[in-house]
């Protein structure tokens, strides 16, 4: 059989191409998973999109695509991918859609999707797959319960900052203490990664998180001894974590009220903000702060500055890669919740627009100016107050007090001064409105004048307490 030279070359070229192609392994869904595990989500998504075009009948590919789109915050693409996988018969995609409904606080829609999912687990009386919706159902219930107590707080501003060292954007008065990196911890002290070290104004205590025996993060405290030495860290209470990690502590100047974050059993999802108070035998059982402070995402590092009248907390609920949002709000002495039947309930819970939370009576510009005036240089803030102590002269710093009771008394005095100053500002505003013809607040003005008279007298007593404590032997 005669074969031309050209045909021989073509046959050989075809054989070589076949060998080359056979040496290239086609990408698989497992390859995409490995990319995602290594942190290359964008590459994993691109690989899955190519696989989806090559294997259009495989429902597991769009399901995994939905998971990865959710991980990078592309919710519209995630929903489309889950819906496609659902049409191709993926029951897990139905759970993905239920998760998305729950994240949007659509608890009724989430429950309906869970029921749809559970129907796919049986064929007739035969169970064909295990029910994996239990944890999701628990979280749906927690979201539902939280929607019954959404606090009507006022958000005056928000900042989008890098997630790393986010706490450096908090501007707290020296009286409220400071938030620090773990660099301030004494050598040999273990710490969680990440965590924030809280120090009160005195600088004589530190509170932070570190891994416990079971691997979970626990809150620890250490007090200063003599010189530059510190006592061995002691746990603040294993119950604070609620079976999960406890982190990002902030202790109010009263030394009693503790705010922190935990992803334990009472969390809506991720880290939630909690409050606990110190009792005779340590810190009491913590309470979840509810919405809008908390969300199905990570919410943490709440700090309240009584001297500026501003509160702070951080959240990654806006799903911006590498970023977190810091919210600045006006703390309330008495909690006021949104009516559960209000059409604004979900918008308030999710904080869709902070402008809708604004109250007419708040001077937001003045509050933000007060915050901006705070020095972030702790050395420049060493002159903290002035008080005359007989035989010693003028004391200007907490560290100059010899008696710990004096520091406590000065904290109480400064809190009183801040409250009186704020009351005087409000009274001046009401008087100005009265002078312009607004007579509706006459009774309020008279009442506030009497209260201020008593408050000023109490301030004198508080200041005397500082002096008496320092002179006491």
GROMACS .gro file of C-alpha atoms in nm:
model
  473
    1UNK     CA    1   0.000   0.000   0.000
    2UNK     CA    2   0.148   0.329  -0.111
    3UNK     CA    3   0.118   0.623   0.131
    4UNK     CA    4   0.242   0.965   0.025
    5UNK     CA    5   0.508   1.142   0.233
    6UNK     CA    6   0.260   1.423   0.313
    7UNK     CA    7   0.006   1.176   0.453
    8UNK     CA    8   0.275   1.013   0.667
    9UNK     CA    9   0.362   1.353   0.816
   10UNK     CA   10  -0.006   1.423   0.890
   11UNK     CA   11  -0.051   1.087   1.062
   12UNK     CA   12   0.261   1.139   1.272
   13UNK     CA   13   0.152   1.491   1.369
   14UNK     CA   14  -0.190   1.359   1.472
   15UNK     CA   15  -0.030   1.089   1.684
   16UNK     CA   16   0.195   1.341   1.856
   17UNK     CA   17  -0.102   1.571   1.926
   18UNK     CA   18  -0.299   1.283   2.075
   19UNK     CA   19  -0.008   1.196   2.302
   20UNK     CA   20   0.026   1.560   2.411
   21UNK     CA   21  -0.345   1.595   2.483
   22UNK     CA   22  -0.355   1.269   2.677
   23UNK     CA   23  -0.077   1.407   2.900
   24UNK     CA   24  -0.287   1.705   3.005
   25UNK     CA   25  -0.525   1.626   3.287
   26UNK     CA   26  -0.862   1.801   3.265
   27UNK     CA   27  -0.953   2.029   3.556
   28UNK     CA   28  -1.195   1.882   3.809
   29UNK     CA   29  -1.425   2.013   4.077
   30UNK     CA   30  -1.172   1.890   4.334
   31UNK     CA   31  -0.908   2.114   4.174
   32UNK     CA   32  -1.143   2.409   4.226
   33UNK     CA   33  -1.194   2.311   4.590
   34UNK     CA   34  -0.819   2.297   4.646
   35UNK     CA   35  -0.780   2.644   4.495
   36UNK     CA   36  -1.049   2.777   4.729
   37UNK     CA   37  -0.888   2.609   5.032
   38UNK     CA   38  -0.563   2.784   4.943
   39UNK     CA   39  -0.745   3.119   4.939
   40UNK     CA   40  -0.763   3.154   4.560
   41UNK     CA   41  -1.138   3.199   4.539
   42UNK     CA   42  -1.135   3.405   4.220
   43UNK     CA   43  -0.935   3.134   4.040
   44UNK     CA   44  -1.166   2.865   4.180
   45UNK     CA   45  -1.470   3.051   4.050
   46UNK     CA   46  -1.316   3.090   3.705
   47UNK     CA   47  -1.233   2.718   3.693
   48UNK     CA   48  -1.586   2.623   3.797
   49UNK     CA   49  -1.739   2.846   3.531
   50UNK     CA   50  -1.537   2.663   3.265
   51UNK     CA   51  -1.634   2.327   3.413
   52UNK     CA   52  -1.999   2.433   3.412
   53UNK     CA   53  -1.983   2.500   3.038
   54UNK     CA   54  -1.815   2.163   2.979
   55UNK     CA   55  -2.046   1.963   3.209
   56UNK     CA   56  -2.387   2.137   3.194
   57UNK     CA   57  -2.573   1.848   3.358
   58UNK     CA   58  -2.363   1.837   3.676
   59UNK     CA   59  -2.564   2.013   3.949
   60UNK     CA   60  -2.275   2.008   4.198
   61UNK     CA   61  -2.077   2.261   3.994
   62UNK     CA   62  -2.324   2.554   4.010
   63UNK     CA   63  -2.394   2.464   4.376
   64UNK     CA   64  -2.026   2.506   4.462
   65UNK     CA   65  -2.013   2.820   4.249
   66UNK     CA   66  -2.294   2.961   4.465
   67UNK     CA   67  -2.093   2.886   4.780
   68UNK     CA   68  -1.785   3.063   4.647
   69UNK     CA   69  -1.982   3.361   4.517
   70UNK     CA   70  -2.126   3.400   4.867
   71UNK     CA   71  -1.777   3.383   5.014
   72UNK     CA   72  -1.664   3.681   4.803
   73UNK     CA   73  -1.984   3.880   4.861
   74UNK     CA   74  -2.135   3.844   4.512
   75UNK     CA   75  -2.487   3.764   4.630
   76UNK     CA   76  -2.667   3.815   4.298
   77UNK     CA   77  -2.433   3.569   4.124
   78UNK     CA   78  -2.467   3.329   4.416
   79UNK     CA   79  -2.846   3.332   4.392
   80UNK     CA   80  -2.835   3.267   4.017
   81UNK     CA   81  -2.593   2.977   4.068
   82UNK     CA   82  -2.804   2.822   4.344
   83UNK     CA   83  -3.121   2.856   4.136
   84UNK     CA   84  -2.952   2.684   3.842
   85UNK     CA   85  -2.830   2.401   4.066
   86UNK     CA   86  -3.176   2.373   4.217
   87UNK     CA   87  -3.328   2.327   3.870
   88UNK     CA   88  -3.072   2.056   3.800
   89UNK     CA   89  -3.181   1.866   4.110
   90UNK     CA   90  -2.937   1.980   4.383
   91UNK     CA   91  -3.109   1.963   4.721
   92UNK     CA   92  -2.806   2.133   4.880
   93UNK     CA   93  -2.866   2.434   4.657
   94UNK     CA   94  -3.209   2.471   4.822
   95UNK     CA   95  -3.031   2.497   5.157
   96UNK     CA   96  -2.801   2.759   5.004
   97UNK     CA   97  -3.105   2.966   4.903
   98UNK     CA   98  -3.253   2.920   5.251
   99UNK     CA   99  -2.926   3.048   5.399
  100UNK     CA  100  -2.943   3.353   5.174
  101UNK     CA  101  -3.302   3.422   5.278
  102UNK     CA  102  -3.202   3.401   5.643
  103UNK     CA  103  -2.910   3.638   5.588
  104UNK     CA  104  -3.165   3.884   5.447
  105UNK     CA  105  -3.385   3.837   5.759
  106UNK     CA  106  -3.656   3.674   5.546
  107UNK     CA  107  -3.727   3.406   5.806
  108UNK     CA  108  -4.056   3.296   5.649
  109UNK     CA  109  -3.890   3.246   5.312
  110UNK     CA  110  -3.601   3.062   5.475
  111UNK     CA  111  -3.836   2.823   5.657
  112UNK     CA  112  -4.032   2.752   5.337
  113UNK     CA  113  -3.708   2.660   5.157
  114UNK     CA  114  -3.604   2.431   5.442
  115UNK     CA  115  -3.938   2.250   5.410
  116UNK     CA  116  -3.881   2.217   5.035
  117UNK     CA  117  -3.536   2.073   5.106
  118UNK     CA  118  -3.672   1.821   5.358
  119UNK     CA  119  -3.925   1.692   5.107
  120UNK     CA  120  -3.639   1.592   4.878
  121UNK     CA  121  -3.493   1.368   5.148
  122UNK     CA  122  -3.761   1.103   5.100
  123UNK     CA  123  -3.895   0.898   4.813
  124UNK     CA  124  -4.222   0.765   4.933
  125UNK     CA  125  -4.152   0.626   5.280
  126UNK     CA  126  -3.785   0.567   5.207
  127UNK     CA  127  -3.523   0.812   5.341
  128UNK     CA  128  -3.267   0.877   5.066
  129UNK     CA  129  -3.048   1.137   5.236
  130UNK     CA  130  -2.964   1.265   5.582
  131UNK     CA  131  -3.119   1.593   5.700
  132UNK     CA  132  -2.843   1.854   5.731
  133UNK     CA  133  -3.066   2.156   5.798
  134UNK     CA  134  -3.058   2.146   6.179
  135UNK     CA  135  -2.794   2.414   6.237
  136UNK     CA  136  -2.956   2.643   5.980
  137UNK     CA  137  -3.297   2.602   6.143
  138UNK     CA  138  -3.145   2.702   6.478
  139UNK     CA  139  -3.000   3.016   6.322
  140UNK     CA  140  -3.333   3.099   6.154
  141UNK     CA  141  -3.499   3.076   6.495
  142UNK     CA  142  -3.235   3.304   6.649
  143UNK     CA  143  -3.283   3.563   6.374
  144UNK     CA  144  -3.660   3.543   6.422
  145UNK     CA  145  -3.629   3.595   6.797
  146UNK     CA  146  -3.383   3.882   6.752
  147UNK     CA  147  -3.628   4.064   6.524
  148UNK     CA  148  -3.859   4.095   6.825
  149UNK     CA  149  -3.608   4.329   6.996
  150UNK     CA  150  -3.438   4.556   6.746
  151UNK     CA  151  -3.305   4.857   6.933
  152UNK     CA  152  -3.388   5.198   6.788
  153UNK     CA  153  -3.035   5.336   6.801
  154UNK     CA  154  -2.901   5.640   6.623
  155UNK     CA  155  -2.599   5.591   6.394
  156UNK     CA  156  -2.424   5.923   6.348
  157UNK     CA  157  -2.150   5.807   6.112
  158UNK     CA  158  -1.975   5.503   5.966
  159UNK     CA  159  -1.621   5.435   5.844
  160UNK     CA  160  -1.500   5.167   5.601
  161UNK     CA  161  -1.144   5.074   5.701
  162UNK     CA  162  -0.890   4.796   5.654
  163UNK     CA  163  -0.980   4.494   5.866
  164UNK     CA  164  -0.624   4.473   5.993
  165UNK     CA  165  -0.570   4.708   6.288
  166UNK     CA  166  -0.924   4.845   6.245
  167UNK     CA  167  -0.932   4.947   6.612
  168UNK     CA  168  -0.677   5.221   6.550
  169UNK     CA  169  -0.960   5.421   6.391
  170UNK     CA  170  -1.152   5.437   6.721
  171UNK     CA  171  -1.107   5.775   6.888
  172UNK     CA  172  -1.166   5.726   7.259
  173UNK     CA  173  -1.113   5.982   7.531
  174UNK     CA  174  -0.830   5.895   7.774
  175UNK     CA  175  -1.090   5.844   8.049
  176UNK     CA  176  -1.241   5.556   7.853
  177UNK     CA  177  -0.913   5.369   7.821
  178UNK     CA  178  -0.734   5.252   7.508
  179UNK     CA  179  -0.740   4.972   7.249
  180UNK     CA  180  -0.401   4.825   7.169
  181UNK     CA  181  -0.224   4.556   6.969
  182UNK     CA  182  -0.072   4.258   7.149
  183UNK     CA  183   0.266   4.436   7.138
  184UNK     CA  184   0.179   4.589   7.478
  185UNK     CA  185   0.156   4.247   7.647
  186UNK     CA  186   0.447   4.142   7.869
  187UNK     CA  187   0.686   3.890   7.718
  188UNK     CA  188   0.560   3.535   7.751
  189UNK     CA  189   0.190   3.623   7.771
  190UNK     CA  190  -0.009   3.417   7.519
  191UNK     CA  191  -0.266   3.588   7.300
  192UNK     CA  192  -0.524   3.504   7.036
  193UNK     CA  193  -0.468   3.595   6.673
  194UNK     CA  194  -0.635   3.830   6.623
  195UNK     CA  195  -0.732   4.011   6.943
  196UNK     CA  196  -0.730   4.362   7.091
  197UNK     CA  197  -0.582   4.447   7.431
  198UNK     CA  198  -0.796   4.684   7.638
  199UNK     CA  199  -0.631   4.907   7.899
  200UNK     CA  200  -0.817   5.146   8.132
  201UNK     CA  201  -0.694   5.501   8.173
  202UNK     CA  202  -0.481   5.409   8.472
  203UNK     CA  203  -0.282   5.163   8.261
  204UNK     CA  204  -0.282   4.926   8.558
  205UNK     CA  205  -0.483   4.645   8.396
  206UNK     CA  206  -0.500   4.466   8.063
  207UNK     CA  207  -0.779   4.251   7.921
  208UNK     CA  208  -0.743   4.044   7.602
  209UNK     CA  209  -0.814   3.702   7.451
  210UNK     CA  210  -0.590   3.394   7.440
  211UNK     CA  211  -0.640   3.027   7.347
  212UNK     CA  212  -0.762   2.808   7.633
  213UNK     CA  213  -0.700   2.440   7.699
  214UNK     CA  214  -0.975   2.336   7.457
  215UNK     CA  215  -0.845   2.565   7.183
  216UNK     CA  216  -1.125   2.823   7.216
  217UNK     CA  217  -1.039   3.185   7.289
  218UNK     CA  218  -1.095   3.298   7.649
  219UNK     CA  219  -1.079   3.647   7.799
  220UNK     CA  220  -0.785   3.704   8.033
  221UNK     CA  221  -0.694   3.984   8.271
  222UNK     CA  222  -0.368   4.091   8.428
  223UNK     CA  223  -0.299   4.369   8.679
  224UNK     CA  224   0.021   4.567   8.722
  225UNK     CA  225   0.240   4.489   9.020
  226UNK     CA  226   0.548   4.688   9.116
  227UNK     CA  227   0.776   4.840   8.857
  228UNK     CA  228   0.723   4.687   8.515
  229UNK     CA  229   0.597   4.351   8.641
  230UNK     CA  230   0.250   4.209   8.589
  231UNK     CA  231   0.058   3.936   8.767
  232UNK     CA  232  -0.001   3.607   8.586
  233UNK     CA  233  -0.310   3.628   8.359
  234UNK     CA  234  -0.636   3.503   8.510
  235UNK     CA  235  -0.952   3.405   8.315
  236UNK     CA  236  -1.251   3.637   8.340
  237UNK     CA  237  -1.487   3.340   8.313
  238UNK     CA  238  -1.518   3.038   8.085
  239UNK     CA  239  -1.894   3.096   8.053
  240UNK     CA  240  -1.839   3.422   7.864
  241UNK     CA  241  -1.761   3.237   7.540
  242UNK     CA  242  -2.087   3.041   7.545
  243UNK     CA  243  -1.916   2.735   7.401
  244UNK     CA  244  -1.727   2.935   7.137
  245UNK     CA  245  -1.457   3.201   7.122
  246UNK     CA  246  -1.468   3.512   7.343
  247UNK     CA  247  -1.271   3.810   7.212
  248UNK     CA  248  -1.245   4.190   7.172
  249UNK     CA  249  -1.313   4.304   7.532
  250UNK     CA  250  -1.400   4.654   7.651
  251UNK     CA  251  -1.451   4.736   8.019
  252UNK     CA  252  -1.647   5.046   8.113
  253UNK     CA  253  -1.482   5.289   8.360
  254UNK     CA  254  -1.717   5.160   8.631
  255UNK     CA  255  -1.510   4.840   8.630
  256UNK     CA  256  -1.834   4.639   8.624
  257UNK     CA  257  -1.977   4.648   8.273
  258UNK     CA  258  -1.797   4.434   8.016
  259UNK     CA  259  -1.864   4.427   7.642
  260UNK     CA  260  -1.710   4.156   7.427
  261UNK     CA  261  -1.771   3.940   7.118
  262UNK     CA  262  -1.843   3.568   7.100
  263UNK     CA  263  -1.944   3.314   6.836
  264UNK     CA  264  -2.098   3.076   7.089
  265UNK     CA  265  -2.438   2.911   7.100
  266UNK     CA  266  -2.633   3.238   7.136
  267UNK     CA  267  -2.473   3.398   6.831
  268UNK     CA  268  -2.680   3.492   6.525
  269UNK     CA  269  -2.388   3.378   6.313
  270UNK     CA  270  -2.019   3.458   6.337
  271UNK     CA  271  -1.915   3.689   6.621
  272UNK     CA  272  -2.191   3.866   6.814
  273UNK     CA  273  -2.169   4.142   7.074
  274UNK     CA  274  -2.251   4.055   7.435
  275UNK     CA  275  -2.269   4.237   7.768
  276UNK     CA  276  -2.185   4.100   8.112
  277UNK     CA  277  -2.156   4.259   8.455
  278UNK     CA  278  -1.921   4.180   8.737
  279UNK     CA  279  -2.082   4.026   9.043
  280UNK     CA  280  -1.946   3.910   9.378
  281UNK     CA  281  -1.820   3.586   9.224
  282UNK     CA  282  -1.698   3.712   8.888
  283UNK     CA  283  -1.877   3.808   8.569
  284UNK     CA  284  -2.240   3.705   8.534
  285UNK     CA  285  -2.405   3.516   8.249
  286UNK     CA  286  -2.369   3.736   7.938
  287UNK     CA  287  -2.659   3.868   7.730
  288UNK     CA  288  -2.667   3.909   7.353
  289UNK     CA  289  -2.706   4.279   7.260
  290UNK     CA  290  -2.944   4.188   6.978
  291UNK     CA  291  -2.999   4.385   6.660
  292UNK     CA  292  -2.890   4.606   6.496
  293UNK     CA  293  -2.558   4.563   6.677
  294UNK     CA  294  -2.550   4.198   6.570
  295UNK     CA  295  -2.606   4.031   6.235
  296UNK     CA  296  -2.546   3.689   6.077
  297UNK     CA  297  -2.191   3.811   6.004
  298UNK     CA  298  -1.908   3.917   6.240
  299UNK     CA  299  -1.984   4.205   6.479
  300UNK     CA  300  -1.729   4.294   6.746
  301UNK     CA  301  -1.525   4.545   6.950
  302UNK     CA  302  -1.801   4.759   7.098
  303UNK     CA  303  -1.670   5.053   7.303
  304UNK     CA  304  -1.870   5.328   7.473
  305UNK     CA  305  -1.712   5.662   7.555
  306UNK     CA  306  -1.913   5.831   7.830
  307UNK     CA  307  -1.709   6.147   7.796
  308UNK     CA  308  -1.785   6.216   7.431
  309UNK     CA  309  -2.126   6.045   7.434
  310UNK     CA  310  -2.034   5.816   7.143
  311UNK     CA  311  -2.030   5.439   7.100
  312UNK     CA  312  -1.835   5.235   6.847
  313UNK     CA  313  -1.846   4.886   6.700
  314UNK     CA  314  -1.710   4.704   6.396
  315UNK     CA  315  -1.884   4.471   6.149
  316UNK     CA  316  -1.809   4.288   5.825
  317UNK     CA  317  -2.179   4.267   5.732
  318UNK     CA  318  -2.123   4.480   5.422
  319UNK     CA  319  -1.903   4.204   5.273
  320UNK     CA  320  -1.624   4.423   5.139
  321UNK     CA  321  -1.314   4.204   5.096
  322UNK     CA  322  -1.039   4.304   5.340
  323UNK     CA  323  -1.252   4.578   5.494
  324UNK     CA  324  -1.481   4.628   5.794
  325UNK     CA  325  -1.734   4.899   5.870
  326UNK     CA  326  -1.705   5.091   6.197
  327UNK     CA  327  -2.034   5.236   6.320
  328UNK     CA  328  -2.045   5.539   6.552
  329UNK     CA  329  -2.370   5.559   6.749
  330UNK     CA  330  -2.538   5.741   7.036
  331UNK     CA  331  -2.571   5.508   7.340
  332UNK     CA  332  -2.900   5.515   7.528
  333UNK     CA  333  -2.948   5.479   7.903
  334UNK     CA  334  -3.283   5.309   7.847
  335UNK     CA  335  -3.326   5.068   7.557
  336UNK     CA  336  -3.608   5.155   7.316
  337UNK     CA  337  -3.697   4.889   7.061
  338UNK     CA  338  -3.858   4.917   6.720
  339UNK     CA  339  -4.220   4.800   6.712
  340UNK     CA  340  -4.205   4.439   6.581
  341UNK     CA  341  -4.502   4.520   6.353
  342UNK     CA  342  -4.333   4.827   6.206
  343UNK     CA  343  -4.272   4.814   5.828
  344UNK     CA  344  -3.927   4.960   5.904
  345UNK     CA  345  -3.829   4.666   6.127
  346UNK     CA  346  -3.601   4.479   5.885
  347UNK     CA  347  -3.448   4.800   5.745
  348UNK     CA  348  -3.368   4.910   6.101
  349UNK     CA  349  -3.226   4.566   6.186
  350UNK     CA  350  -3.005   4.563   5.876
  351UNK     CA  351  -2.924   4.936   5.894
  352UNK     CA  352  -2.996   4.984   5.525
  353UNK     CA  353  -2.940   5.360   5.553
  354UNK     CA  354  -2.795   5.525   5.863
  355UNK     CA  355  -2.963   5.856   5.775
  356UNK     CA  356  -3.301   5.702   5.856
  357UNK     CA  357  -3.182   5.647   6.216
  358UNK     CA  358  -3.114   6.016   6.282
  359UNK     CA  359  -3.309   6.201   6.550
  360UNK     CA  360  -3.393   6.570   6.524
  361UNK     CA  361  -3.267   6.646   6.875
  362UNK     CA  362  -2.911   6.519   6.821
  363UNK     CA  363  -2.636   6.765   6.735
  364UNK     CA  364  -2.439   6.520   6.525
  365UNK     CA  365  -2.190   6.780   6.405
  366UNK     CA  366  -2.101   6.873   6.763
  367UNK     CA  367  -2.057   6.508   6.858
  368UNK     CA  368  -1.829   6.439   6.561
  369UNK     CA  369  -1.628   6.753   6.638
  370UNK     CA  370  -1.584   6.635   6.996
  371UNK     CA  371  -1.458   6.299   6.870
  372UNK     CA  372  -1.224   6.462   6.617
  373UNK     CA  373  -1.074   6.680   6.893
  374UNK     CA  374  -0.951   6.374   7.085
  375UNK     CA  375  -0.578   6.328   7.060
  376UNK     CA  376  -0.467   5.983   6.946
  377UNK     CA  377  -0.127   6.050   7.104
  378UNK     CA  378  -0.146   5.904   7.453
  379UNK     CA  379   0.166   6.091   7.561
  380UNK     CA  380  -0.001   6.420   7.470
  381UNK     CA  381  -0.300   6.319   7.680
  382UNK     CA  382  -0.110   6.278   8.008
  383UNK     CA  383  -0.267   6.596   8.151
  384UNK     CA  384  -0.603   6.439   8.230
  385UNK     CA  385  -0.755   6.673   8.491
  386UNK     CA  386  -0.663   6.921   8.764
  387UNK     CA  387  -0.748   6.879   9.130
  388UNK     CA  388  -0.578   7.034   9.434
  389UNK     CA  389  -0.469   6.796   9.710
  390UNK     CA  390  -0.368   6.963  10.035
  391UNK     CA  391   0.005   6.925  10.103
  392UNK     CA  392   0.071   6.791   9.748
  393UNK     CA  393  -0.044   7.061   9.515
  394UNK     CA  394  -0.226   7.003   9.183
  395UNK     CA  395  -0.269   6.642   9.061
  396UNK     CA  396  -0.321   6.604   8.686
  397UNK     CA  397  -0.297   6.229   8.614
  398UNK     CA  398  -0.452   5.909   8.748
  399UNK     CA  399  -0.106   5.760   8.798
  400UNK     CA  400  -0.029   6.035   9.051
  401UNK     CA  401  -0.294   5.911   9.295
  402UNK     CA  402  -0.154   5.707   9.584
  403UNK     CA  403  -0.487   5.557   9.687
  404UNK     CA  404  -0.680   5.333   9.441
  405UNK     CA  405  -1.004   5.465   9.592
  406UNK     CA  406  -0.905   5.812   9.471
  407UNK     CA  407  -0.886   5.688   9.111
  408UNK     CA  408  -1.233   5.535   9.143
  409UNK     CA  409  -1.369   5.855   9.294
  410UNK     CA  410  -1.215   6.065   9.015
  411UNK     CA  411  -1.372   5.838   8.752
  412UNK     CA  412  -1.712   5.888   8.917
  413UNK     CA  413  -1.654   6.264   8.932
  414UNK     CA  414  -1.561   6.286   8.563
  415UNK     CA  415  -1.863   6.080   8.460
  416UNK     CA  416  -2.076   6.323   8.662
  417UNK     CA  417  -1.910   6.623   8.496
  418UNK     CA  418  -1.978   6.476   8.150
  419UNK     CA  419  -2.345   6.420   8.232
  420UNK     CA  420  -2.388   6.769   8.380
  421UNK     CA  421  -2.217   6.924   8.077
  422UNK     CA  422  -2.449   6.738   7.840
  423UNK     CA  423  -2.756   6.837   8.047
  424UNK     CA  424  -2.644   7.203   8.040
  425UNK     CA  425  -2.610   7.185   7.662
  426UNK     CA  426  -2.960   7.041   7.626
  427UNK     CA  427  -3.104   7.301   7.863
  428UNK     CA  428  -2.939   7.584   7.669
  429UNK     CA  429  -3.093   7.446   7.348
  430UNK     CA  430  -3.440   7.432   7.506
  431UNK     CA  431  -3.406   7.784   7.642
  432UNK     CA  432  -3.305   7.913   7.298
  433UNK     CA  433  -3.614   7.750   7.147
  434UNK     CA  434  -3.830   7.897   7.424
  435UNK     CA  435  -3.694   8.243   7.352
  436UNK     CA  436  -3.802   8.200   6.988
  437UNK     CA  437  -4.160   8.127   7.093
  438UNK     CA  438  -4.164   7.752   7.152
  439UNK     CA  439  -4.362   7.722   7.479
  440UNK     CA  440  -4.419   7.343   7.467
  441UNK     CA  441  -4.100   7.272   7.664
  442UNK     CA  442  -4.163   7.507   7.955
  443UNK     CA  443  -4.228   7.228   8.206
  444UNK     CA  444  -3.927   7.034   8.080
  445UNK     CA  445  -3.704   7.342   8.126
  446UNK     CA  446  -3.823   7.394   8.483
  447UNK     CA  447  -3.771   7.026   8.564
  448UNK     CA  448  -3.422   7.022   8.413
  449UNK     CA  449  -3.323   7.335   8.608
  450UNK     CA  450  -3.412   7.163   8.936
  451UNK     CA  451  -3.231   6.844   8.836
  452UNK     CA  452  -2.920   7.038   8.737
  453UNK     CA  453  -2.914   7.219   9.069
  454UNK     CA  454  -2.910   6.884   9.249
  455UNK     CA  455  -2.654   6.740   9.005
  456UNK     CA  456  -2.413   7.032   9.059
  457UNK     CA  457  -2.438   6.986   9.434
  458UNK     CA  458  -2.363   6.615   9.388
  459UNK     CA  459  -2.057   6.706   9.181
  460UNK     CA  460  -1.916   6.906   9.471
  461UNK     CA  461  -1.954   6.601   9.694
  462UNK     CA  462  -1.792   6.377   9.435
  463UNK     CA  463  -1.494   6.611   9.404
  464UNK     CA  464  -1.460   6.619   9.783
  465UNK     CA  465  -1.463   6.238   9.781
  466UNK     CA  466  -1.155   6.243   9.557
  467UNK     CA  467  -0.965   6.468   9.796
  468UNK     CA  468  -1.079   6.285  10.111
  469UNK     CA  469  -0.981   5.948   9.962
  470UNK     CA  470  -0.633   6.069   9.876
  471UNK     CA  471  -0.575   6.221  10.219
  472UNK     CA  472  -0.702   5.912  10.398
  473UNK     CA  473  -0.422   5.698  10.542
   0.00000   0.00000   0.00000
